[in-house]
Amino acid sequence: MRRILGLSVFLFMLSLSACALFPHRDPLNINVVGIEPLPNQGLEVRFAVKLRVQNPNETAIDYNGMALDLEVNGRTLATGVSDQAGSIPRFSEAILSIPVSISAFSVLRQTLGLSQTQGLDNLPYVLKGKLAGGVFGTMRFVDRGTLDLPGSAATW
């Protein structure tokens, strides 16, 4: 019984010290800085989303893949992945480009999801993504806001 108690205490202390070995990282600052058209395929539209990624940490962020999801009005509109690899130095920033696809069915779902009284202004969006960096190095990010499309307040 004493051995089990001693082993339990030892494992608990070991787990506490293991947590201290992983450095604390501040969240990345992500901003969409551009959208460029890419060649389309059939019933989809493709864009290259350019993200400014700022690293406010004391260590570099190494990544070997990216993923991005854009939800508008509570529904997925665009998704994209890239196997691009690189590093963002400490207290620095980089522009990353991720190709995303918007299918005709996503556009149809978005259109059917709008009520007749709801315009294209103030549509809520959620941009979710990650920079893959191995088991403990993956950095996830989320940006939320509303889309305000100029000239979308059409009068009938």
mmCIF file of N, CA, C and O in Angstrom, residues 3 92 125:
data_model
loop_
_atom_site.group_PDB
_atom_site.id
_atom_site.type_symbol
_atom_site.label_atom_id
_atom_site.label_comp_id
_atom_site.label_asym_id
_atom_site.label_seq_id
_atom_site.Cartn_x
_atom_site.Cartn_y
_atom_site.Cartn_z
ATOM 1 N N ARG A 3 3.882 1.502 -1.159
ATOM 2 C CA ARG A 3 4.536 1.643 -2.459
ATOM 3 C C ARG A 3 3.612 2.320 -3.461
ATOM 4 O O ARG A 3 4.044 3.152 -4.242
ATOM 5 N N SER A 92 8.271 38.893 -34.430
ATOM 6 C CA SER A 92 8.339 39.211 -35.845
ATOM 7 C C SER A 92 7.001 38.883 -36.495
ATOM 8 O O SER A 92 6.066 38.454 -35.817
ATOM 9 N N TYR A 125 -18.884 36.390 -38.907
ATOM 10 C CA TYR A 125 -17.955 35.408 -39.448
ATOM 11 C C TYR A 125 -17.038 34.898 -38.344
ATOM 12 O O TYR A 125 -16.817 35.570 -37.335
#
